[in-house]
Amino acid sequence: MAQDFVGLASDCQYWLQKLSALDQASTLETQKDTCLHLPQFQEFLKQMYEALKEMDSNTVMETFPTIGRLLAKTCSNPFVLAYDESQKFLIWCLCCLINKEPQNSGDSKFNSWIRALLSHILSAFRLEYNIKEIGLFTQGLGYEPVDYYPALLKNMVLSLVSKLRESHLNGFNTRRRMAPEQVASLSQVCAPLVTLPDFEPLVEALLIYHGHEPQEVLCPAFFEAVNEAFLLKKISLPTPAVVSLWLRHLPSLEKAMLHLLAKLTSSERTCLRRMECFIKDSLLPQAACHPAIFRAVDEMFRYALLETDGAPEVLAATQMFTRCFVEALEKENKQLKFALKTYFPHPSPALAPVLLQQPRDIPQDCRLQLLQHISQMLREAVEDQACGSPQDPFESWFLFIHFGGWADMAAEQLLRSEAEAPAEALLWLLAFYYRPLDSCQRRAQTMVEVEAVLSRLQLLTLSRSGPLSAEKLQAAAGEGSSADPVPPVCGQLIRHLLLNFLLWAPQGHTVAQEAITLMACTDEITHEIIGFLDRTLYRWDHLCTEAPRPAKLARELLQELQARV
């Protein structure tokens, strides 16, 4: 082996002198001489790579001190780069020179120099070369220079793509497969070049390539570069390639999810339609049709809800993502490839299919019955088990809030005059939605307090003691001097019931603006009301609800509040 290295070192010196001589003269004779030696030089590069891949970078420089100069000169020779597989072996040799763990600034500078050479080979291989130097060669092939180099790069990329696909299809046929180290080197070379349009087919081929090695062969830097470029819209990738990226590199999926959450929870979060556009544009709902990706994304929503104590914007983001995910799932497969329990592993397996039903597909006169059924199933899951444990209630609540439209429908049904069924089931559903970790006793007390408010609101609609006023509404809600004050635990729930009352009650529109002004006493409550109105309008649009007066009033109130903030 040592003798082989001595021979290679001697060959290295020979080829360095040869390339230096060719650089000094650019004639037809020197070009013919170059072409004559191309097969031998390619064989030398191949042998050099076989030697370099067994060494660390320090040993390489000790054994072949002139290797850097030789490879640099090779990078500037268009004839070598154009010949057969010489460019491939040159790239692999350069990758071997990169110090995987640079110890000092010198190592880092050397790595940067090597990467610059790689970038030069694959991206700057254009008309920067002297046309006189290459003119005779390209014309002899029947090409003009302006056609030759782009075609060369395109053919190189297509060749590598074809090779990767053959490797993927041939499985364990090792003679027709690319070696893992070759694929790894290729991904490392591509990392700084992923945004170049010519390389998109190669990037995609690498992402969907799956070898038979027990460990990932593509380098992390490649995944990170592709993910960064995709998030910044510098490249466009088909959904299967993006799914493969996020399945193979969890940090990329986490970064994509954090990038989306940052958009969804910004100060401009109030419009659900914009939120929907952001989510669909991210490709995360489409990718989440794969259960592994859905579970990872869902866990991030879980942590976000826990960290923010159920912040309204995080709740809205979770619900909108679920809506987009369900839509993507319906498009991908009419019949589920995976059981719902794979996506929603709740202890009560019958709950997820019921919640997953689209309200728009349920007749109006059947919705109240379905809401009661949902309330019963959740109550059994939460209160028939260990009542004092917060874990099971949270899991049931976390599943329920994915489909938050059911809670909004329950609040609306309580205020609609045509609702004749007992209110207890709907009251429990709302109390659980807004305060999931309350004890059974505390939740029952909340239901009593909310029911008292509902009774006072109903009396207002039947009262003949003058027209409805904002002050009377405030008193009915327990915020005026004539009624007991509303406990903080019920505040958000009561406000949402009042808003529903204003939208649906016959006299509600006459005092709506004044009542909203009294309610929106803080910026936090103002944003809460804006979110409620926006969510209600969005839900009505998707349910095709025929409610022109409430919808008109909701839009007017929403526009007025948005103008304030």
PDB file of C-alpha atoms in Angstrom, residues 149-159 198:
ATOM      1  CA  TYR A 149     -21.383  24.435 -21.632  1.00  0.00           C
ATOM      2  CA  PRO A 150     -25.057  24.647 -20.645  1.00  0.00           C
ATOM      3  CA  ALA A 151     -25.658  21.354 -22.463  1.00  0.00           C
ATOM      4  CA  LEU A 152     -22.693  19.791 -20.686  1.00  0.00           C
ATOM      5  CA  LEU A 153     -24.001  20.813 -17.259  1.00  0.00           C
ATOM      6  CA  LYS A 154     -27.502  19.623 -18.128  1.00  0.00           C
ATOM      7  CA  ASN A 155     -26.202  16.263 -19.346  1.00  0.00           C
ATOM      8  CA  MET A 156     -24.080  15.853 -16.247  1.00  0.00           C
ATOM      9  CA  VAL A 157     -27.080  16.463 -13.981  1.00  0.00           C
ATOM     10  CA  LEU A 158     -29.314  14.126 -15.997  1.00  0.00           C
ATOM     11  CA  SER A 159     -26.623  11.463 -15.910  1.00  0.00           C
ATOM     12  CA  ASP A 198     -30.032  23.459 -13.264  1.00  0.00           C
TER      13      ASP A 198
END
